[in-house]
């Protein structure tokens, strides 16, 4: 994308167009068009209340007489052949050039959370898997691959990543999130942004802000986060992605925070985002959220009122299709109820972004950069990245030595029984924003269009003649049907080991057990999967439990009784091979939990970032301690952490703390360790978490190898909102430890922050600098 600060001619072009536009032409640039979704609800909604919220006119020719700001999901609404649709998109853009007075092409956006959400495009692991990898550089490469696919089709903007910090495991959209730790969210999301935008495609941060903190984990439920929680937990990832990732677009949250819908909150969308952080890109509305100000929140009395509030707050573009920002807003402007200067403010941002993308160039050719003969949305390089991320994200939760499974090279094969509802179901590998589950699920009979193995098929290929594999489904994900138990139990009883593959079915608005609008009132495995696994355990055959889920479940009973438990968070199209590799030992597991594994639903909402009173207490009978803590993950090798060293035992409040630790692979095989540095502030002016992650580093070591890992931690990592609600770093003692996870200290040290209280600004360094030396 072009930097307009270096292109005065482009700035002049923006002002020239703005001056020449009629009011209708201005407003046309501030809206999207979702063609073919005019209130039909065909195939099931893929956005909240979609069937009642769309405009009556949904064809380009009928809608865009005055121009058009954005085209919505040209490739991601129905299964369309990519090459043919790219050709159709070129024709649409040329229609806009030839049939509107100013000839401005539309910006095209698509969903891209687990890969470009289009037919036949690579489906990468879901964001919880990104978090489990603790590998920002790899996620950046994945982002670049996704951006390249979008660019090859003529798509300009991707609606990802999600920066919502996990606060309650019951929420259906946990699978779209990266972690319960704001720093992990911020670093990995920023890496994804850099990757996507390196290809010239705009990344969009969502959902700004508070969405994941909804009451009781219900989708779109009110958010009762105080200003301190907002500032210290929910906002930092967005700040990092704007200031360190360079994100060019932000999407508002549907949430109402303490009674104020974000779509109408000028303090968040303008004062904080733009004036304090210096964000210069576009703010786009989450689908229908402008209309929701009237329809759902009840803070607007009419569509014109909703439009006025959203525009004033700072929403530049109404998506997915313009309703309130067209006729109603035009009438309000002409009646003097809304200043046209507010329209111009949003329009400048929109046109500036179009100029950055080359859409305002006088000789712009919509076909430029689109090679119809070479479009390939699932090339080998993308599959390799999907495989690598899947392998690095699988978390080994427990293991009594059964894993890796050992099968003979010859002679009698090992008898392996593979059971469970997700064993032979490729859709179980995908999240709700994958094209497979987001769109194809509404189009039965259309092929997936990707070469994807189920876990069953991957295990068969992994072990070959060394294993005699039998398969019985045994149970469903989300029904009460137990009729398959008997056959599965009989097969397990005859096997030497039983692999039970259970978990979630991703879907939308109640059409699954995980995903948007698929919230949980229990954290037991859905349906009858727990009694199913317990029946398998009763046979006495060792059971390896594989969890294919979109959220962490309460599986303490399984951790106590199963031979091993393996967690994969919707690992994508190469996920089955990653799981099979972990079970065989070809892949050494290196994933770490990006979220705590809950003990019960009664402990929700829960985060490891809790103050003392958030822990188990004699004044309550609820044990909040997770059964596996944030950061936990086992390996087939062993790592030793030793020789923790501080560059200095004192650091100024506006400085940094430099920590070095020696890491050695003391096992017999190569593996990756995630070095985790935690800190706690024992005495502060407000209550602080008992522990918080300060920095991390993923390091791969050959057997016997050692490295020094240095983490240069800016003191801003210890900042919090004081009693004035000012973000500060206070002087005082900080306890540090390097551990296997947030609950297992191995090496400890103390550093003193000295000097005056430091008030944090956007100019402060946020990122930990990592160094690895032999």
XYZ file of C-alpha atoms in Angstrom:
774
model
C 0.000 0.000 0.000
C 1.153 3.499 -0.778
C 2.123 5.811 2.073
C 0.174 8.962 1.323
C 2.526 11.101 3.375
C 4.950 10.544 0.494
C 2.357 11.005 -2.251
C 0.986 14.569 -2.254
C -0.664 13.964 -5.623
C -2.806 11.244 -4.063
C -3.789 13.586 -1.235
C -4.772 16.167 -3.824
C -6.838 13.536 -5.628
C -8.752 12.776 -2.419
C -9.558 16.446 -1.886
C -10.464 16.911 -5.533
C -12.958 14.061 -5.398
C -14.432 15.187 -2.095
C -15.061 18.660 -3.459
C -16.688 17.297 -6.612
C -19.068 14.862 -4.901
C -22.733 15.321 -4.258
C -24.059 14.262 -0.864
C -25.402 11.011 -2.328
C -22.041 10.238 -3.900
C -20.285 10.882 -0.623
C -22.579 8.578 1.294
C -22.297 5.862 -1.346
C -18.581 5.628 -0.512
C -19.417 5.029 3.156
C -21.403 1.825 2.668
C -20.993 -1.725 1.494
C -23.182 -3.958 -0.643
C -23.807 -7.622 0.061
C -25.166 -8.859 -3.215
C -27.743 -11.608 -3.220
C -28.481 -11.460 0.520
C -31.528 -9.203 0.379
C -33.287 -10.541 3.409
C -33.699 -14.073 2.021
C -31.713 -15.825 4.750
C -30.903 -18.436 2.097
C -29.121 -21.396 3.621
C -29.142 -19.982 7.146
C -27.841 -16.726 8.519
C -24.085 -16.149 8.689
C -24.492 -12.800 10.489
C -26.782 -11.825 13.392
C -30.387 -11.175 12.293
C -29.222 -11.198 8.681
C -32.606 -12.186 7.300
C -34.296 -9.058 8.695
C -31.559 -6.462 8.375
C -30.613 -6.390 4.686
C -31.589 -3.719 2.190
C -34.406 -4.538 -0.221
C -32.208 -3.781 -3.243
C -29.120 -5.981 -3.353
C -27.878 -5.916 -6.935
C -24.942 -3.794 -7.983
C -26.818 -2.197 -10.846
C -29.798 -1.303 -8.679
C -27.860 -0.201 -5.614
C -24.756 1.645 -6.803
C -26.053 4.486 -9.030
C -23.966 6.986 -7.053
C -20.946 4.732 -6.544
C -20.022 2.217 -3.877
C -17.617 2.041 -0.981
C -17.238 -1.716 -0.511
C -18.322 -5.031 -1.986
C -19.057 -7.572 0.740
C -17.857 -11.165 0.552
C -17.824 -11.630 -3.195
C -16.083 -14.983 -2.768
C -17.217 -15.887 0.732
C -21.019 -15.886 0.565
C -21.716 -19.011 -1.512
C -19.493 -21.708 -3.050
C -18.332 -20.110 -6.301
C -15.557 -21.164 -8.627
C -12.686 -18.779 -7.758
C -11.539 -18.136 -11.326
C -15.032 -17.466 -12.616
C -15.837 -15.223 -9.666
C -12.603 -13.287 -10.114
C -13.638 -12.689 -13.698
C -17.070 -11.555 -12.482
C -15.459 -9.224 -9.925
C -13.385 -7.558 -12.632
C -16.605 -6.966 -14.541
C -18.281 -5.449 -11.469
C -15.391 -3.066 -10.924
C -15.442 -2.026 -14.563
C -19.179 -1.445 -14.317
C -18.538 0.972 -11.446
C -15.839 2.725 -13.458
C -18.055 3.115 -16.510
C -21.514 3.621 -15.035
C -20.976 5.919 -12.069
C -20.136 9.572 -12.546
C -16.804 9.482 -10.728
C -15.811 5.955 -11.747
C -14.364 4.885 -8.376
C -13.950 1.104 -7.924
C -15.191 -0.577 -4.751
C -12.952 -1.898 -2.021
C -13.597 -5.653 -1.691
C -13.516 -7.346 1.709
C -13.644 -10.968 2.831
C -13.471 -12.976 6.030
C -10.025 -14.494 6.551
C -9.742 -15.726 10.137
C -8.666 -19.294 9.353
C -7.597 -18.559 5.827
C -9.446 -16.800 3.051
C -13.065 -17.861 3.526
C -13.572 -18.910 -0.081
C -14.214 -22.209 -1.800
C -11.045 -24.264 -2.349
C -8.838 -21.959 -0.246
C -6.427 -23.393 2.338
C -7.996 -23.648 5.779
C -5.433 -22.927 8.478
C -5.741 -23.704 12.203
C -8.131 -21.583 14.260
C -6.695 -18.689 16.327
C -6.594 -20.639 19.601
C -4.073 -22.823 17.792
C -2.058 -19.709 16.915
C -1.932 -18.952 20.620
C -1.001 -22.532 21.482
C 1.996 -22.340 19.147
C 3.466 -19.277 20.918
C 5.121 -18.606 17.551
C 4.409 -15.112 16.166
C 6.813 -15.401 13.242
C 5.031 -18.490 11.923
C 1.666 -16.776 12.302
C 3.088 -13.829 10.355
C 3.999 -16.205 7.523
C 0.477 -17.631 7.612
C -0.917 -14.098 7.444
C 1.222 -13.363 4.400
C -0.038 -16.520 2.696
C -3.651 -15.553 3.385
C -3.014 -12.038 2.125
C -1.456 -13.409 -1.065
C -4.578 -15.467 -1.762
C -6.793 -12.430 -1.295
C -4.564 -10.259 -3.455
C -4.618 -12.862 -6.247
C -8.404 -12.492 -6.504
C -8.633 -8.712 -6.302
C -9.639 -8.598 -2.634
C -8.407 -5.541 -0.733
C -9.389 -6.062 2.910
C -9.565 -9.010 5.285
C -11.791 -9.036 8.365
C -9.263 -10.487 10.804
C -7.641 -10.952 13.268
C -9.805 -11.217 16.389
C -8.143 -9.550 19.390
C -10.797 -10.325 21.994
C -9.133 -11.603 25.175
C -10.742 -14.826 26.412
C -12.601 -14.145 29.657
C -15.193 -16.935 29.850
C -14.858 -20.408 28.319
C -18.623 -20.635 27.870
C -18.597 -17.991 25.121
C -19.078 -19.573 21.716
C -16.504 -17.392 19.995
C -13.588 -18.501 22.190
C -12.394 -20.507 19.186
C -11.879 -17.248 17.243
C -9.677 -15.804 19.987
C -5.964 -16.269 20.518
C -5.518 -16.435 24.289
C -6.639 -15.310 27.731
C -3.382 -13.352 28.032
C -3.431 -9.845 26.481
C 0.271 -9.880 25.615
C 0.028 -13.199 23.768
C -3.017 -11.861 21.919
C -1.249 -8.615 21.051
C 2.023 -10.119 19.843
C 0.482 -12.872 17.759
C -2.292 -10.703 16.313
C 0.247 -8.011 15.400
C 2.309 -10.647 13.605
C -0.748 -11.745 11.628
C -1.468 -8.112 10.723
C 2.085 -7.578 9.491
C 1.845 -10.725 7.402
C -1.448 -9.847 5.724
C -0.489 -6.225 5.108
C 2.896 -7.182 3.652
C 0.922 -8.298 0.587
C -0.856 -4.964 0.170
C -4.107 -6.161 1.765
C -5.693 -4.266 4.680
C -6.065 -6.213 7.943
C -9.000 -5.412 10.223
C -8.817 -5.631 14.003
C -11.947 -6.940 15.656
C -13.959 -6.677 17.787
C -13.052 -3.300 19.312
C -13.680 -3.686 22.265
C -15.122 -5.744 25.160
C -17.025 -8.321 23.121
C -15.497 -11.363 24.852
C -16.424 -10.084 28.310
C -20.165 -10.561 27.829
C -22.346 -11.477 30.782
C -22.421 -15.267 31.396
C -20.500 -15.883 28.173
C -23.577 -15.233 26.018
C -23.127 -13.822 22.539
C -24.036 -10.108 22.352
C -24.913 -10.043 26.055
C -24.166 -6.825 27.960
C -20.575 -6.213 29.024
C -19.988 -5.002 32.562
C -16.273 -4.318 32.441
C -15.023 -1.446 34.527
C -12.689 1.145 33.029
C -9.682 -0.495 34.706
C -10.390 -3.928 33.230
C -10.993 -2.301 29.873
C -7.708 -0.389 29.985
C -5.495 -3.084 31.523
C -6.834 -6.285 29.924
C -9.084 -5.727 26.937
C -7.518 -2.735 25.176
C -3.743 -3.511 25.191
C -3.867 -6.039 22.311
C -5.563 -3.460 20.085
C -3.038 -0.816 21.080
C -0.210 -3.167 20.135
C -1.755 -4.110 16.792
C -2.324 -0.443 15.913
C 1.005 0.958 17.093
C 3.317 -2.037 16.601
C 1.447 -3.990 13.930
C 0.411 -0.982 11.835
C -3.166 -2.164 11.319
C -5.047 -0.118 8.727
C -8.635 -0.899 9.763
C -10.630 -1.562 12.919
C -14.089 -3.094 13.316
C -16.272 -2.099 16.246
C -17.640 -4.583 18.748
C -21.343 -5.363 18.954
C -21.031 -4.981 22.706
C -22.506 -2.388 24.960
C -19.930 -1.647 27.660
C -21.485 -0.421 30.879
C -24.594 0.584 28.966
C -22.912 2.374 26.044
C -22.815 0.522 22.698
C -19.333 0.681 21.234
C -20.805 1.627 17.854
C -21.908 4.917 19.443
C -18.950 5.469 21.779
C -16.933 8.485 20.664
C -14.534 8.125 23.583
C -13.397 4.732 22.300
C -13.633 5.148 18.534
C -12.259 8.681 18.298
C -10.712 9.972 21.517
C -8.740 6.806 22.326
C -8.260 5.115 18.980
C -7.470 8.155 16.878
C -6.389 10.978 19.140
C -4.433 9.004 21.747
C -3.136 6.125 19.616
C -2.894 8.071 16.353
C -4.819 5.529 14.271
C -5.265 6.886 10.740
C -7.092 4.042 8.985
C -10.781 3.260 8.606
C -13.277 2.087 11.199
C -15.809 -0.288 9.674
C -19.045 -1.377 11.290
C -19.484 -4.963 12.314
C -22.342 -6.266 10.236
C -25.601 -4.406 10.972
C -24.212 -2.802 14.131
C -25.317 0.684 13.027
C -28.911 -0.495 12.728
C -28.538 -2.398 15.999
C -28.266 0.930 17.817
C -31.984 1.216 17.191
C -33.037 -2.420 16.881
C -31.107 -4.094 19.697
C -29.666 -1.447 22.007
C -32.516 1.041 22.001
C -30.282 4.106 22.134
C -31.459 5.466 18.765
C -35.021 6.352 17.833
C -34.675 5.949 14.088
C -32.251 4.788 11.392
C -31.195 8.407 10.908
C -30.494 8.754 14.617
C -28.492 5.504 14.571
C -26.479 6.728 11.597
C -25.804 10.078 13.253
C -24.590 8.451 16.464
C -22.332 5.953 14.677
C -20.866 8.560 12.338
C -20.245 10.988 15.198
C -18.614 8.245 17.273
C -16.216 7.446 14.448
C -17.602 4.606 12.307
C -16.607 5.424 8.742
C -18.232 2.579 6.782
C -21.566 0.827 7.302
C -21.332 -2.897 6.558
C -22.348 -5.267 5.146
C -24.862 -3.211 3.103
C -25.706 0.425 3.454
C -29.083 1.183 5.009
C -28.816 3.877 7.680
C -25.898 5.696 6.011
C -27.838 6.267 2.766
C -31.356 7.761 2.692
C -31.805 8.280 6.449
C -28.417 9.971 6.876
C -28.905 12.103 3.766
C -32.206 13.384 5.136
C -30.602 14.157 8.507
C -27.784 16.106 6.847
C -30.196 18.112 4.704
C -32.364 18.831 7.734
C -29.338 20.225 9.557
C -29.442 17.456 12.183
C -26.009 16.100 11.183
C -23.103 18.234 10.031
C -21.870 17.370 6.556
C -18.366 17.852 7.929
C -18.779 14.530 9.741
C -19.574 12.860 6.426
C -16.505 14.486 4.912
C -14.340 13.308 7.805
C -15.281 9.684 7.196
C -15.081 10.116 3.436
C -11.503 11.410 3.589
C -10.482 8.286 5.489
C -12.231 6.010 3.008
C -10.830 7.753 -0.064
C -7.372 7.906 1.475
C -7.425 4.153 1.940
C -8.654 3.633 -1.613
C -5.795 5.830 -2.787
C -3.324 3.735 -0.788
C -4.684 0.671 -2.567
C -4.368 2.301 -5.979
C -8.116 2.431 -6.565
C -8.095 6.178 -7.244
C -5.378 6.029 -9.894
C -6.761 7.459 -13.140
C -5.494 4.446 -15.091
C -6.475 1.829 -12.521
C -7.187 -1.525 -14.161
C -9.319 -3.883 -12.035
C -7.676 -6.844 -13.751
C -4.147 -5.768 -12.820
C -2.482 -8.337 -10.607
C -5.159 -10.966 -11.224
C -3.776 -13.812 -13.329
C -6.851 -15.887 -14.127
C -4.678 -18.704 -15.479
C -2.645 -19.066 -12.275
C -5.140 -18.669 -9.442
C -4.465 -21.390 -6.871
C -5.948 -20.831 -3.409
C -4.484 -24.021 -1.940
C -0.874 -24.170 -3.155
C 1.700 -26.522 -1.595
C 3.404 -23.692 0.311
C 0.149 -22.791 2.064
C -0.512 -26.416 2.975
C 3.033 -26.671 4.341
C 2.408 -23.631 6.563
C -0.926 -25.060 7.682
C 0.821 -28.327 8.565
C 3.622 -26.598 10.469
C 1.239 -24.450 12.509
C -1.004 -27.420 13.250
C 1.949 -29.499 14.436
C 3.273 -26.731 16.667
C -0.127 -26.093 18.234
C -1.091 -29.573 19.459
C -0.944 -29.634 23.264
C -0.122 -32.832 25.129
C -2.096 -32.399 28.355
C -1.213 -35.673 30.073
C 0.683 -38.854 29.310
C 1.436 -41.927 31.393
C 4.032 -43.119 28.897
C 1.573 -44.619 26.434
C 2.479 -41.938 23.908
C 4.122 -42.058 21.513
C 2.397 -45.242 20.402
C 4.885 -47.926 19.485
C 3.990 -50.228 16.625
C 6.185 -52.998 15.194
C 7.909 -52.788 11.811
C 6.912 -56.376 11.147
C 5.203 -59.317 12.748
C 1.870 -58.944 14.485
C 0.502 -55.400 14.159
C -0.705 -53.453 17.193
C -4.495 -53.586 17.525
C -5.752 -49.964 17.619
C -9.401 -49.095 17.987
C -10.348 -45.584 16.778
C -13.715 -44.337 18.005
C -15.653 -41.170 18.619
C -17.791 -38.715 16.666
C -14.829 -36.677 15.400
C -12.609 -39.581 14.330
C -13.878 -39.780 10.749
C -15.323 -36.289 10.278
C -13.146 -33.752 8.471
C -15.443 -30.863 9.450
C -14.323 -31.418 13.054
C -10.931 -29.980 12.087
C -12.399 -26.598 11.148
C -13.679 -23.613 13.103
C -16.918 -21.746 12.554
C -15.289 -19.100 10.333
C -13.804 -21.695 8.001
C -15.530 -21.773 4.642
C -16.460 -25.402 5.306
C -18.495 -24.654 8.413
C -19.442 -21.033 7.742
C -20.800 -21.454 4.232
C -20.630 -25.015 2.869
C -22.625 -26.340 5.810
C -25.569 -24.418 4.310
C -24.999 -26.002 0.890
C -25.286 -29.784 1.307
C -24.034 -31.747 -1.641
C -21.269 -29.296 -2.574
C -17.852 -30.891 -2.217
C -15.292 -29.464 0.186
C -12.876 -28.699 -2.618
C -9.811 -29.497 -0.507
C -7.771 -32.643 0.028
C -8.363 -33.224 3.753
C -7.831 -36.365 5.796
C -9.853 -37.302 8.843
C -8.007 -38.331 11.988
C -8.929 -41.942 11.218
C -7.442 -41.771 7.731
C -4.344 -39.976 9.001
C -3.743 -42.616 11.674
C -4.109 -45.378 9.102
C -1.541 -43.684 6.898
C 0.754 -42.879 9.810
C 1.030 -46.418 11.187
C 0.600 -48.431 7.988
C 1.115 -52.158 8.432
C 2.314 -51.640 11.994
C -1.242 -51.205 13.252
C -4.464 -53.069 12.715
C -7.017 -50.278 12.957
C -10.707 -50.817 13.582
C -13.232 -47.991 13.644
C -16.584 -47.564 15.347
C -18.201 -44.127 15.627
C -19.934 -44.909 18.911
C -21.536 -41.539 19.694
C -22.553 -38.179 18.273
C -21.140 -34.801 19.249
C -24.361 -33.259 20.488
C -27.168 -35.792 20.760
C -28.253 -38.090 23.583
C -28.081 -41.201 21.392
C -26.217 -44.017 23.183
C -27.087 -46.794 20.745
C -23.538 -46.886 19.394
C -21.870 -47.389 22.763
C -22.054 -51.175 22.773
C -20.248 -51.716 19.484
C -17.547 -49.186 20.359
C -16.990 -50.684 23.798
C -16.733 -54.174 22.307
C -14.159 -52.975 19.783
C -12.174 -51.191 22.501
C -12.145 -54.314 24.670
C -10.456 -56.261 21.855
C -7.842 -53.588 21.180
C -4.445 -52.971 22.715
C -5.078 -49.233 22.709
C -8.170 -47.141 22.046
C -7.976 -43.673 20.463
C -11.149 -41.727 21.255
C -11.603 -38.575 19.157
C -14.258 -36.336 20.667
C -15.063 -32.636 21.022
C -17.018 -29.962 19.208
C -18.913 -29.335 16.016
C -18.382 -25.753 14.847
C -21.373 -23.822 13.577
C -23.313 -20.579 13.751
C -26.251 -19.412 15.863
C -27.059 -22.694 17.544
C -26.149 -24.910 14.594
C -23.086 -26.251 16.432
C -21.524 -26.622 19.863
C -18.835 -23.987 19.258
C -18.830 -20.806 17.233
C -20.719 -17.532 16.923
C -24.018 -17.860 18.758
C -23.096 -21.341 20.046
C -22.527 -20.575 23.713
C -22.373 -23.251 26.409
C -24.281 -23.579 29.679
C -21.965 -26.405 30.756
C -18.298 -27.130 30.267
C -18.804 -30.871 30.153
C -18.138 -32.343 26.735
C -21.304 -31.879 24.629
C -23.909 -34.603 24.350
C -23.082 -38.003 25.801
C -19.372 -37.877 25.040
C -18.265 -38.068 28.681
C -20.250 -41.233 29.488
C -19.089 -42.614 26.144
C -15.423 -42.169 27.080
C -16.094 -43.488 30.601
C -17.598 -46.635 29.082
C -14.424 -47.087 27.045
C -12.279 -46.633 30.150
C -14.278 -49.323 31.934
C -12.926 -51.923 29.472
C -9.446 -51.568 30.954
C -7.937 -50.854 27.534
C -5.653 -47.799 27.609
C -7.560 -44.838 26.169
C -5.814 -41.977 24.373
C -8.287 -39.110 24.347
C -8.026 -36.620 21.484
C -9.960 -33.390 21.961
C -10.912 -31.505 18.791
C -12.584 -28.457 20.289
C -13.099 -24.729 20.000
C -12.965 -24.064 23.738
C -11.340 -25.652 26.782
C -13.610 -28.161 28.546
C -13.721 -29.470 32.111
C -12.022 -32.833 31.617
C -10.362 -33.393 34.986
C -11.939 -36.858 35.088
C -10.240 -37.738 31.790
C -6.852 -36.406 32.861
C -7.021 -38.684 35.894
C -8.026 -41.861 34.051
C -6.941 -41.715 30.396
C -3.542 -42.993 29.325
C -2.980 -39.687 27.546
C -4.995 -36.603 26.610
C -4.195 -34.558 23.510
C -5.773 -31.146 22.861
C -6.130 -29.604 19.404
C -8.085 -26.387 18.863
C -9.650 -26.815 15.396
C -6.251 -27.464 13.756
C -7.330 -26.968 10.127
C -6.973 -29.017 6.983
C -3.581 -30.451 7.940
C -4.634 -31.017 11.544
C -5.346 -34.726 11.274
C -1.804 -35.429 10.130
C -0.467 -33.291 12.982
C -2.463 -35.298 15.520
C -1.413 -38.604 13.983
C 2.191 -37.411 14.051
C 1.967 -36.589 17.754
C 0.444 -39.985 18.517
C 3.141 -41.824 16.547
C 6.005 -39.677 17.829
C 6.929 -38.324 14.399
C 5.927 -34.923 15.795
C 7.242 -33.948 19.193
C 4.389 -31.992 20.823
C 5.312 -28.412 21.644
C 1.993 -26.574 22.011
C 1.191 -24.790 25.260
C -2.238 -23.934 26.613
C -3.190 -20.384 25.562
C -6.155 -20.653 27.937
C -6.579 -22.308 31.316
C -8.224 -25.726 31.364
C -11.217 -25.192 33.671
C -12.154 -27.305 36.641
C -15.871 -26.599 36.338
C -18.384 -24.234 34.826
C -18.878 -22.808 38.317
C -15.442 -21.166 38.150
C -16.406 -19.099 35.112
C -15.640 -16.414 34.193
C -11.996 -17.197 34.927
C -8.588 -15.899 33.939
C -5.186 -16.750 35.367
C -4.777 -12.946 35.596
C -6.788 -12.777 38.782
C -6.003 -10.985 42.059
C -5.744 -12.927 45.299
C -9.501 -12.966 45.842
C -9.965 -14.612 42.436
C -8.269 -17.768 43.665
C -9.696 -20.551 45.784
C -10.672 -19.224 49.194
C -11.990 -20.593 52.503
C -14.942 -18.217 52.218
C -16.289 -19.998 49.113
C -16.903 -23.640 48.306
C -15.990 -23.165 44.607
C -12.478 -24.224 43.648
C -11.413 -21.932 40.825
C -8.005 -23.523 40.226
C -7.794 -24.897 36.677
C -6.886 -28.545 36.197
C -4.148 -27.496 33.782
C -2.823 -23.931 33.985
C -2.165 -21.368 31.302
C 1.112 -22.208 29.541
C 0.984 -25.953 30.280
C 2.128 -28.474 27.699
C 4.169 -31.705 27.735
C 6.872 -32.930 25.368
C 8.557 -36.207 24.461
C 11.878 -34.674 25.464
C 12.919 -32.768 28.581
C 14.193 -29.229 29.041
C 16.208 -27.762 31.863
C 16.079 -24.089 32.795
C 19.082 -22.867 34.747
C 21.239 -19.871 35.622
C 18.606 -17.134 35.766
C 20.459 -13.813 35.532
C 19.385 -10.181 35.785
C 21.338 -7.492 33.961
C 20.614 -5.312 37.000
C 18.686 -5.774 40.226
C 17.208 -2.294 39.877
C 15.464 -0.695 36.913
C 13.924 2.762 36.471
C 10.144 2.837 36.197
C 10.510 4.093 32.626
C 13.187 1.560 31.671
C 13.429 -2.191 31.147
C 14.232 -5.394 33.007
C 16.687 -7.673 31.212
C 16.565 -11.361 32.137
C 18.658 -14.239 30.776
C 18.106 -17.975 31.319
C 20.051 -21.012 30.119
C 17.850 -23.569 28.327
C 19.084 -27.105 27.650
C 17.383 -29.983 25.858
C 18.285 -32.760 28.276
C 16.347 -35.432 26.399
C 17.181 -37.722 23.525
C 15.301 -36.079 20.682
C 14.889 -32.590 19.180
C 12.090 -30.438 20.511
C 10.771 -26.927 21.048
C 10.497 -25.249 24.429
C 8.453 -22.163 25.231
C 10.382 -20.103 27.769
C 7.878 -18.253 29.956
C 8.827 -15.318 32.185
C 6.266 -14.288 34.795
C 6.124 -11.430 37.252
C 4.036 -10.328 40.193
C 3.659 -7.023 41.976
C 3.160 -7.874 45.666
C 2.274 -4.351 46.817
C 0.561 -1.843 44.525
C -1.934 0.983 44.796
C -4.676 -1.254 43.358
C -5.063 -5.027 43.440
C -2.915 -6.802 40.870
C -2.889 -10.298 39.366
C -1.085 -12.856 41.493
C 1.035 -13.521 38.405
C 1.233 -12.274 34.828
C 3.200 -13.313 31.782
C 5.865 -10.707 31.051
C 7.452 -12.297 28.000
C 7.975 -15.564 26.168
C 10.252 -17.142 23.581
C 9.829 -20.304 21.539
C 13.182 -22.048 20.973
C 13.945 -25.251 19.061
C 16.850 -27.329 20.355
C 18.521 -30.489 19.180
C 19.056 -33.163 21.813
C 21.776 -32.038 24.223
C 21.922 -28.484 22.868
C 21.843 -25.370 25.054
C 21.156 -21.686 24.429
C 20.902 -18.507 26.436
C 17.513 -16.845 26.051
C 17.443 -13.131 26.911
C 14.203 -11.235 27.421
C 14.468 -7.440 27.475
C 11.183 -6.525 29.144
C 10.008 -2.900 29.028
C 8.615 -1.817 32.375
C 5.436 -0.893 30.492
C 4.630 -4.622 30.742
C 4.039 -3.985 34.453
C 1.807 -0.955 33.933
C -1.718 -0.723 35.292
C -4.432 1.841 35.873
C -3.989 3.489 39.233
C -6.728 4.932 41.440
C -6.991 7.910 39.088
C -7.400 5.495 36.158
C -4.073 6.674 34.773
C -1.824 3.957 33.344
C 1.353 3.974 35.432
C 4.419 2.001 36.402
C 4.944 2.280 40.142
C 8.232 1.865 42.000
C 8.620 -1.172 44.210
C 9.548 -4.830 44.325
C 8.698 -7.159 41.445
C 8.965 -10.919 41.904
C 10.056 -12.767 38.775
C 10.095 -16.427 37.829
C 10.731 -18.637 34.825
C 8.364 -21.578 34.807
C 6.810 -24.394 32.807
C 3.516 -22.573 33.088
C 1.935 -19.805 35.124
C 1.629 -22.028 38.207
C 4.994 -23.793 38.253
C 7.955 -21.563 39.161
C 11.377 -23.072 38.477
C 13.812 -20.171 38.779
C 13.102 -17.045 40.786
C 14.550 -13.555 41.082
C 13.636 -10.121 42.429
C 14.008 -6.745 40.748
C 13.259 -3.343 42.222
C 11.668 -0.633 40.118
C 13.036 2.705 41.272
C 12.468 6.391 40.712
C 9.287 8.378 40.253
C 5.975 6.899 39.158
C 5.997 6.727 35.357
C 2.816 7.644 33.483
C 2.619 5.470 30.388
C 1.967 6.925 26.943
C 1.675 5.484 23.452
C 5.348 6.359 22.954
C 6.456 3.737 25.521
C 7.881 0.466 24.213
C 5.396 -2.386 24.552
C 7.206 -5.353 22.999
C 9.697 -7.629 24.718
C 12.927 -7.969 22.750
C 14.084 -11.590 22.546
C 17.650 -12.743 21.986
C 18.877 -16.328 21.606
C 22.617 -17.092 21.748
C 24.588 -20.370 22.034
